[in-house]
mmCIF file of C-alpha atoms in Angstrom:
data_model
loop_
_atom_site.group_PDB
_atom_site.id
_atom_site.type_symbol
_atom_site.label_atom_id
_atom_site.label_comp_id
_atom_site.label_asym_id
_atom_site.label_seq_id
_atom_site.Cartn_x
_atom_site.Cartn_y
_atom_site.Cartn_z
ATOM 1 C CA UNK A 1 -20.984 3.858 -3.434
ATOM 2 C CA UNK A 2 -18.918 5.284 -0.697
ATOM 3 C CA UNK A 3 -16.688 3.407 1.210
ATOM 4 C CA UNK A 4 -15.205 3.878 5.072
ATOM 5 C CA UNK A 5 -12.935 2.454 7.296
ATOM 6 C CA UNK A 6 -14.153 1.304 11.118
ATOM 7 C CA UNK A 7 -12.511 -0.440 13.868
ATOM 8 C CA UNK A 8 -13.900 -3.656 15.417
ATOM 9 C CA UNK A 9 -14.593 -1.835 18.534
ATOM 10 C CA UNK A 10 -17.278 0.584 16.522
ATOM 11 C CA UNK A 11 -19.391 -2.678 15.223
ATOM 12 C CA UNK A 12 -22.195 -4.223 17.951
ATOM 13 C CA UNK A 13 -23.828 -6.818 16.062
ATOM 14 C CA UNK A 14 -25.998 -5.077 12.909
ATOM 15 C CA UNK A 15 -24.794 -1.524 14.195
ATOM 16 C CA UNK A 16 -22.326 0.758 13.204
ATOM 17 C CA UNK A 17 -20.750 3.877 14.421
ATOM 18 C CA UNK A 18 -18.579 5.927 11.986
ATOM 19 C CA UNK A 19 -16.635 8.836 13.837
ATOM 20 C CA UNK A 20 -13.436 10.907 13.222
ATOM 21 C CA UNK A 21 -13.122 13.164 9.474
ATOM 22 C CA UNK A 22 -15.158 10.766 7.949
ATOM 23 C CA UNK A 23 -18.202 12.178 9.692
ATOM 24 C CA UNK A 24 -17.380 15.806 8.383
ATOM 25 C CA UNK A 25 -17.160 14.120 4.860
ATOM 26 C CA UNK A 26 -20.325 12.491 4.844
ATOM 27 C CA UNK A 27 -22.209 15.173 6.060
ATOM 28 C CA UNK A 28 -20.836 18.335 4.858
ATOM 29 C CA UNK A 29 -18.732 16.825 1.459
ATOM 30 C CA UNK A 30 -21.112 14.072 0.303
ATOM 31 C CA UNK A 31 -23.804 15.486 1.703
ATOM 32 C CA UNK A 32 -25.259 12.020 2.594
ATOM 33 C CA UNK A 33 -28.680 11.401 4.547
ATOM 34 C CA UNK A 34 -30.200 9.182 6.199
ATOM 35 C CA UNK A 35 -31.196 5.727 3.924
ATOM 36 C CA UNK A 36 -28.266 6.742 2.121
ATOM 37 C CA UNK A 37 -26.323 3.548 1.568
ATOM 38 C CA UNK A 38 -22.859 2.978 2.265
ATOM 39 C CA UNK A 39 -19.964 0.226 2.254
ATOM 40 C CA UNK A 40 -17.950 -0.018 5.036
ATOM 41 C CA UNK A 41 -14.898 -2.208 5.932
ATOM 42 C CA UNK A 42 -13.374 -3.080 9.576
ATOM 43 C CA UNK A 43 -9.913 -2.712 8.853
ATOM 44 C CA UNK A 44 -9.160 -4.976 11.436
ATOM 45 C CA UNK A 45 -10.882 -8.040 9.992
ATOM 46 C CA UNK A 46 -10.928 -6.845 6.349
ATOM 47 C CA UNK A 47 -14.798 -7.611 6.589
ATOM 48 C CA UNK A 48 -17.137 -5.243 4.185
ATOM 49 C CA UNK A 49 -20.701 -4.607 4.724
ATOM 50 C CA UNK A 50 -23.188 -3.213 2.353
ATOM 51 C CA UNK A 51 -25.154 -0.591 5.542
ATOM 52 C CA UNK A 52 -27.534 2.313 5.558
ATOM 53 C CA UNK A 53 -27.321 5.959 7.272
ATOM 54 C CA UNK A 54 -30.023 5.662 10.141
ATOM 55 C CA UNK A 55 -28.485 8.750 12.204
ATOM 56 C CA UNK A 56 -26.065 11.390 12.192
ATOM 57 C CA UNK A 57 -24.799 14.334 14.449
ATOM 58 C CA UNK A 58 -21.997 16.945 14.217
ATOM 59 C CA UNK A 59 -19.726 13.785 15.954
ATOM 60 C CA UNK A 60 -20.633 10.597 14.426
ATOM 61 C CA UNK A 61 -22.997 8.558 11.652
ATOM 62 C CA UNK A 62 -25.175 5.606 12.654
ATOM 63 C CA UNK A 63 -25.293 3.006 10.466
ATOM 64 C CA UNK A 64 -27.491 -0.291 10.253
ATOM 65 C CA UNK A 65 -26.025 -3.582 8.363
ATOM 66 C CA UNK A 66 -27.961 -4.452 5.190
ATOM 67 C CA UNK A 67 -26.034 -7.436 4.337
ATOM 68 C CA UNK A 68 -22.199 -8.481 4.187
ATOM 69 C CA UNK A 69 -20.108 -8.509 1.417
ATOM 70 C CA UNK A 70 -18.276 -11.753 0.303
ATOM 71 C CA UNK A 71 -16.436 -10.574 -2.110
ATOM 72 C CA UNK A 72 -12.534 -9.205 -1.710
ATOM 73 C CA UNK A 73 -10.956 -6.713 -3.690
ATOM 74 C CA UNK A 74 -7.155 -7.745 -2.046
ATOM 75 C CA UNK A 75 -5.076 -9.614 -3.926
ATOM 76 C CA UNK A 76 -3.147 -13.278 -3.180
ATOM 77 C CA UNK A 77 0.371 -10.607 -3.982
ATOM 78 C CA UNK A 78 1.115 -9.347 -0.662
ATOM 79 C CA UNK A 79 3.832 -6.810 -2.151
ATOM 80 C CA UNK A 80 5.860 -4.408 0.523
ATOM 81 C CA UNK A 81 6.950 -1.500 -1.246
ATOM 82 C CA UNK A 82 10.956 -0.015 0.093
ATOM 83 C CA UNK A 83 11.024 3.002 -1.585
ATOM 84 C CA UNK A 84 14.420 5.214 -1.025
ATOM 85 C CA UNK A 85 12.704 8.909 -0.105
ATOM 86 C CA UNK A 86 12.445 11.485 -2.659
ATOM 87 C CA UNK A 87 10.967 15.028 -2.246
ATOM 88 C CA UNK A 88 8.303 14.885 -0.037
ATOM 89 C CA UNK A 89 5.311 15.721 -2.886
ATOM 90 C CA UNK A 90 7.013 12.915 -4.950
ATOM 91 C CA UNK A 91 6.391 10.557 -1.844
ATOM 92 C CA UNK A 92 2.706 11.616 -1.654
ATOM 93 C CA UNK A 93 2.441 10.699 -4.728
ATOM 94 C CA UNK A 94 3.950 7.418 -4.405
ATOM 95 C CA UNK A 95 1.834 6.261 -1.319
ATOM 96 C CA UNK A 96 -1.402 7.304 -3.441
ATOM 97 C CA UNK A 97 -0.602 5.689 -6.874
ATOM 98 C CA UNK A 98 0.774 2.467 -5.327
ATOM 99 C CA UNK A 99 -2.184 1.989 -3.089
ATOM 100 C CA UNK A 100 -4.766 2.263 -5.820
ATOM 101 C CA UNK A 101 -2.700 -0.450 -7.616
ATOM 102 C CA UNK A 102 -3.154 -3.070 -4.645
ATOM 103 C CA UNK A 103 0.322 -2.571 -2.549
ATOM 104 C CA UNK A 104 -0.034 -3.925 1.111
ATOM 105 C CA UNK A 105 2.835 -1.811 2.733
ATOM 106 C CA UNK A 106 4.969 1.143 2.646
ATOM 107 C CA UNK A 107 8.458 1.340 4.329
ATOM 108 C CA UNK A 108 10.243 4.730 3.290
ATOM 109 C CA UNK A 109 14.263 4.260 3.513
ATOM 110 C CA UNK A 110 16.791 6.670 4.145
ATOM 111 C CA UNK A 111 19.361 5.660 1.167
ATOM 112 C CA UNK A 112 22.708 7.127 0.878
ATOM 113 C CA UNK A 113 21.473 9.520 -2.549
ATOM 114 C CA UNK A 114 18.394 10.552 -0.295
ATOM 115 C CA UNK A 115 18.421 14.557 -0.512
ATOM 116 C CA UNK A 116 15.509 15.717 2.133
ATOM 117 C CA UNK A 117 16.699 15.961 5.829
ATOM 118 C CA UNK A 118 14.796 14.257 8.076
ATOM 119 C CA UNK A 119 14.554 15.280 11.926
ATOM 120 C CA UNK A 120 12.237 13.042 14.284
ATOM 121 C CA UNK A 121 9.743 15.712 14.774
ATOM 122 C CA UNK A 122 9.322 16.588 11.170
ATOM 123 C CA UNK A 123 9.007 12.746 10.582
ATOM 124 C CA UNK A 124 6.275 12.144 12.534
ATOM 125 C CA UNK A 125 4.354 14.359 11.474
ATOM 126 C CA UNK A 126 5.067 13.205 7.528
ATOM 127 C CA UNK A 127 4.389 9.348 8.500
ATOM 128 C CA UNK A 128 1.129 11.029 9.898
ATOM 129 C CA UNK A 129 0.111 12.535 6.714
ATOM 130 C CA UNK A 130 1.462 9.574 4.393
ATOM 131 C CA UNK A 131 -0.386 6.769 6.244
ATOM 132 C CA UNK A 132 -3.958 9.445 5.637
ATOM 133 C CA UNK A 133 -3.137 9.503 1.906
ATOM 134 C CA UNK A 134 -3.297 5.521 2.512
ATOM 135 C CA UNK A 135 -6.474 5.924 3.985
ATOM 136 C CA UNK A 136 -7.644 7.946 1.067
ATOM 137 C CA UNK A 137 -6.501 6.088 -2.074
ATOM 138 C CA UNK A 138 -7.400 3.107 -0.248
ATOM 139 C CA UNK A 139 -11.075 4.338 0.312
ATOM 140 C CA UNK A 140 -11.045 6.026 -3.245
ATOM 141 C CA UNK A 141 -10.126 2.164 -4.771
ATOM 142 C CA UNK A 142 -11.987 0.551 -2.786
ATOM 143 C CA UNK A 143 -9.498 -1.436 -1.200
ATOM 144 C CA UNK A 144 -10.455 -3.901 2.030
ATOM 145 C CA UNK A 145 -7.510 -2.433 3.936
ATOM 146 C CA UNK A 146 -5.327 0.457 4.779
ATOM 147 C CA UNK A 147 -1.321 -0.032 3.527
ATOM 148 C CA UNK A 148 0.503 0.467 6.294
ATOM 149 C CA UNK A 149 2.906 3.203 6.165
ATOM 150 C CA UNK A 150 6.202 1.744 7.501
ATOM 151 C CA UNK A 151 8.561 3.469 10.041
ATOM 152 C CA UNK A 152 11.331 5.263 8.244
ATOM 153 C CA UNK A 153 14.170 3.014 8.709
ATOM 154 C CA UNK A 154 17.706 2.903 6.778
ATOM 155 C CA UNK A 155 18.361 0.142 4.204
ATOM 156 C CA UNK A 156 21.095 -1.839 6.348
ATOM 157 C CA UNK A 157 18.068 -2.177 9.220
ATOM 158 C CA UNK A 158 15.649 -3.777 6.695
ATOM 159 C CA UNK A 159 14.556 -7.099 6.931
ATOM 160 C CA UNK A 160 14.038 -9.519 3.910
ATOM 161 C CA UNK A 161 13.606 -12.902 5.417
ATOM 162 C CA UNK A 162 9.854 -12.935 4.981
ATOM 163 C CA UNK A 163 10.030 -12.567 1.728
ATOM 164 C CA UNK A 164 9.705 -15.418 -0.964
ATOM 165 C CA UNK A 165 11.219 -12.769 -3.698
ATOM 166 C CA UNK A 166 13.089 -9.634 -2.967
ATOM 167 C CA UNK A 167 13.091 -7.266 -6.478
ATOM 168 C CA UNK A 168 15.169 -4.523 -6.963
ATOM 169 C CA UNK A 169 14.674 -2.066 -10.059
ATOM 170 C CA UNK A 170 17.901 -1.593 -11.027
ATOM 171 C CA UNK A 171 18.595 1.122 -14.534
ATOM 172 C CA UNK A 172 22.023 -0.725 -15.302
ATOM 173 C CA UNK A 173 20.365 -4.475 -15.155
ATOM 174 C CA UNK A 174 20.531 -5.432 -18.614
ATOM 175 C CA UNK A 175 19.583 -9.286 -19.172
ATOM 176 C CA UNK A 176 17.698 -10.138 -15.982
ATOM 177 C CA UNK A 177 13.874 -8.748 -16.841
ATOM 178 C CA UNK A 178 11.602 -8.902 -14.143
ATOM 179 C CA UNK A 179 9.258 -11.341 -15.911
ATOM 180 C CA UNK A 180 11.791 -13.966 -15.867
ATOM 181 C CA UNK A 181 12.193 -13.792 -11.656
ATOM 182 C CA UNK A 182 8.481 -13.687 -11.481
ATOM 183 C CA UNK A 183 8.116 -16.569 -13.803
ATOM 184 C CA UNK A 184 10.699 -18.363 -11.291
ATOM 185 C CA UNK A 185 8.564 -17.224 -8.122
ATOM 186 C CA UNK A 186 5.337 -18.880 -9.909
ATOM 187 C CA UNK A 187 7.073 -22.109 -10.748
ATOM 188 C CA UNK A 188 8.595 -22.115 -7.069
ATOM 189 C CA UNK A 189 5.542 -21.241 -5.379
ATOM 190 C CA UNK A 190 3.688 -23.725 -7.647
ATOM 191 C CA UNK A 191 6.325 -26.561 -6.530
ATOM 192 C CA UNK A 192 4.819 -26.172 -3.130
ATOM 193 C CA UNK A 193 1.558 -28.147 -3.954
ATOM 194 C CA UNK A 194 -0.511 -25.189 -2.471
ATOM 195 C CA UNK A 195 -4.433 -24.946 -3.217
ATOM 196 C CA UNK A 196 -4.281 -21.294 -2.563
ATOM 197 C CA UNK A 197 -0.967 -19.816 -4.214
ATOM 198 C CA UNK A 198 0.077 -16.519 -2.091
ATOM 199 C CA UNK A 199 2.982 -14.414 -2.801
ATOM 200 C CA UNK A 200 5.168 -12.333 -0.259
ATOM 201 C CA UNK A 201 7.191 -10.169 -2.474
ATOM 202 C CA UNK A 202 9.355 -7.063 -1.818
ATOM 203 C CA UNK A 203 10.600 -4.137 -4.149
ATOM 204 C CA UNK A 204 12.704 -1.868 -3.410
ATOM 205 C CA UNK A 205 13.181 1.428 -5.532
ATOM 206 C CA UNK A 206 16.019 4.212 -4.868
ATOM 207 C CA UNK A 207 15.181 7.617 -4.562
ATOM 208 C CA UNK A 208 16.078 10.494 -7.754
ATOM 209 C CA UNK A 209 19.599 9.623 -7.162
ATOM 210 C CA UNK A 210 19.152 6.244 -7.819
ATOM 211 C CA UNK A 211 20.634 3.348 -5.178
ATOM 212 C CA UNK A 212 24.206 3.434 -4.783
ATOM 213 C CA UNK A 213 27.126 0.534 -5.324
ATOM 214 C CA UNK A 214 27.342 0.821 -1.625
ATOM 215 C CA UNK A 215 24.060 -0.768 -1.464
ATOM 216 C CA UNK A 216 23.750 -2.694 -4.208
ATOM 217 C CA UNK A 217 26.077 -4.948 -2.491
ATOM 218 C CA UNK A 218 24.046 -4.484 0.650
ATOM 219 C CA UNK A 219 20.825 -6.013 -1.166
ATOM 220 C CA UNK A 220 22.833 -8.723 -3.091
ATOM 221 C CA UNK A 221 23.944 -9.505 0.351
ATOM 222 C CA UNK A 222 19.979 -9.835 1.419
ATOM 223 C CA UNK A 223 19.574 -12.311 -1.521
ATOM 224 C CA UNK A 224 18.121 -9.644 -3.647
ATOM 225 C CA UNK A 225 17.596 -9.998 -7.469
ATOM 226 C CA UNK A 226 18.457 -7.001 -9.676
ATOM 227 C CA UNK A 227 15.625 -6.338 -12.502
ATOM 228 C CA UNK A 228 15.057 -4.299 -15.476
ATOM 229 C CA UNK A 229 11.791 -2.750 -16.471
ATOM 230 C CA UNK A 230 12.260 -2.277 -20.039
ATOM 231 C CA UNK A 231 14.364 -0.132 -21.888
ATOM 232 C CA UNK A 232 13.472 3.151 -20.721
ATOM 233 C CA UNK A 233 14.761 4.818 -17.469
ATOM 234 C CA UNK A 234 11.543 5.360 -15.159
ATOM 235 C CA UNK A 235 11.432 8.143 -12.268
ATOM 236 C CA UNK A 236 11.412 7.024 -9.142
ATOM 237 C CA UNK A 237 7.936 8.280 -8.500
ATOM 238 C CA UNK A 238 6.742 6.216 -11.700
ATOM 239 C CA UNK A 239 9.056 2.838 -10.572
ATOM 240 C CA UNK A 240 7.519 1.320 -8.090
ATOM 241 C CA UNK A 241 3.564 1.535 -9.390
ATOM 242 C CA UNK A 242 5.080 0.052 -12.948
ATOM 243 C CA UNK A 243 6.906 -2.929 -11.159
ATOM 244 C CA UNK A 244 3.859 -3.378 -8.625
ATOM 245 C CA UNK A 245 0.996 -3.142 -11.536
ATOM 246 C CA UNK A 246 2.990 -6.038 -13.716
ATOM 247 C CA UNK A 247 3.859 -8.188 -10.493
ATOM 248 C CA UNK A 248 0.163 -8.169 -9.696
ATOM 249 C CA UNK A 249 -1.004 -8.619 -13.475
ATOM 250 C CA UNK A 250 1.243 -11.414 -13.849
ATOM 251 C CA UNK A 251 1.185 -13.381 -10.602
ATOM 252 C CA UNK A 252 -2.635 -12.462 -9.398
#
């Protein structure tokens, strides 16, 4: 079944009004009609309904509420993904993979072995286009939200102190795995006496280059811990979905 994003603003009680690309998509892509069924989300809530096609013009698709959805497909790892900017079809890339895994954000960082030049104009215009391949792999996974695409910011301007673990994949770390900090997140977290365990994690990957001395003391500075992945030397494209799919498998 397909699924779409609305805002709370397009739901009035058992109706709902999908505009935008998506209406283009159902229509002329999908090819949908009316009694087709659908699930849609409000990304504002994180709500899902099971709903029906009962209308559609060249500017919008009514739909009628058949019944909500209890289920979530989020998980209880909230993990923010830093990722050092590579070439721009290697950050595509990133954003898409990531979110099908079950990332909840994306903040790109200008690192000191970042290559592409970034003005603001050209910027906007890519945070534009990565936060739609969100919307995409998010829809395509069936995700209850939309990863938020970050502002690109440098790594001295990010902040860590929401974090209960900040992870840093790090090709030189020999003896600290990242199993062994996640087992001592779970045993922290567990010390807490919650009923529902929730992790706030952050990982931060460098771009091709890799992240710099320069910065490695930056991040030991923001209580960072430095992790291997295994024994093999990952691309950065390949990095982040790797430490994100075993944080999630392990911790989830």
């Amino acid at each position: 079944m397909s699924k779409f994003f609305v805002k709370t603003e397009q739901i009035n009680n058992n109706d709902i009004v999908i505009i935008g690309d998506d209406v283009n998509h159902i229509i002329n892509v999908l090819r949908m009609k009316k009694t087709d069924k659908v699930q849609i989300c409000n990304q504002d809530t994180g709500d899902n309904y099971n709903a029906e096609i009962v209308n559609y013009s060249k500017n919008e698709v009514e739909c009628k509420i058949i019944s909500k959805i209890n289920e979530t497909t989020e998980s209880n790892v909230h993990i923010t993904l830093f990722q050092g900017i590579p070439k721009f079809e290697k950050m595509e890339l990133i954003i898409q993979k990531n979110t099908e895994v079950g990332i909840k954000s994306i903040v790109p960082v200008i690192m000191e072995r970042t290559v592409v030049k970034l003005d603001e104009k050209i910027a906007s215009k890519k945070l534009e286009r990565w936060q739609k391949i969100a919307e995409i792999a998010a829809k395509q996974s069936m995700r209850d939200i939309i990863p938020q695409i970050g502002n690109i910011t440098k790594l001295k301007d990010i902040d860590t102190t929401e974090f209960d673990a900040v992870l840093v994949a790090y090709e030189n770390e020999e003896h600290n795995m990242l199993k062994t900090e996640l087992q001592k997140l779970e045993r922290k977290i567990k010390s807490n006496n919650s009923s529902e365990q929730q992790y706030n994690i952050a990982i931060v990957i460098g771009p091709e280059g890799g992240i710099s001395e320069k910065e490695l003391v930056m991040l030991a500075e923001k209580n960072a811990k430095f992790v291997s992945l295994g024994k093999r030397i990952l691309r950065t494209e390949t990095a982040g979905v790797v430490m994100a799919g075993n944080i999630i498998y392990e911790l989830e």
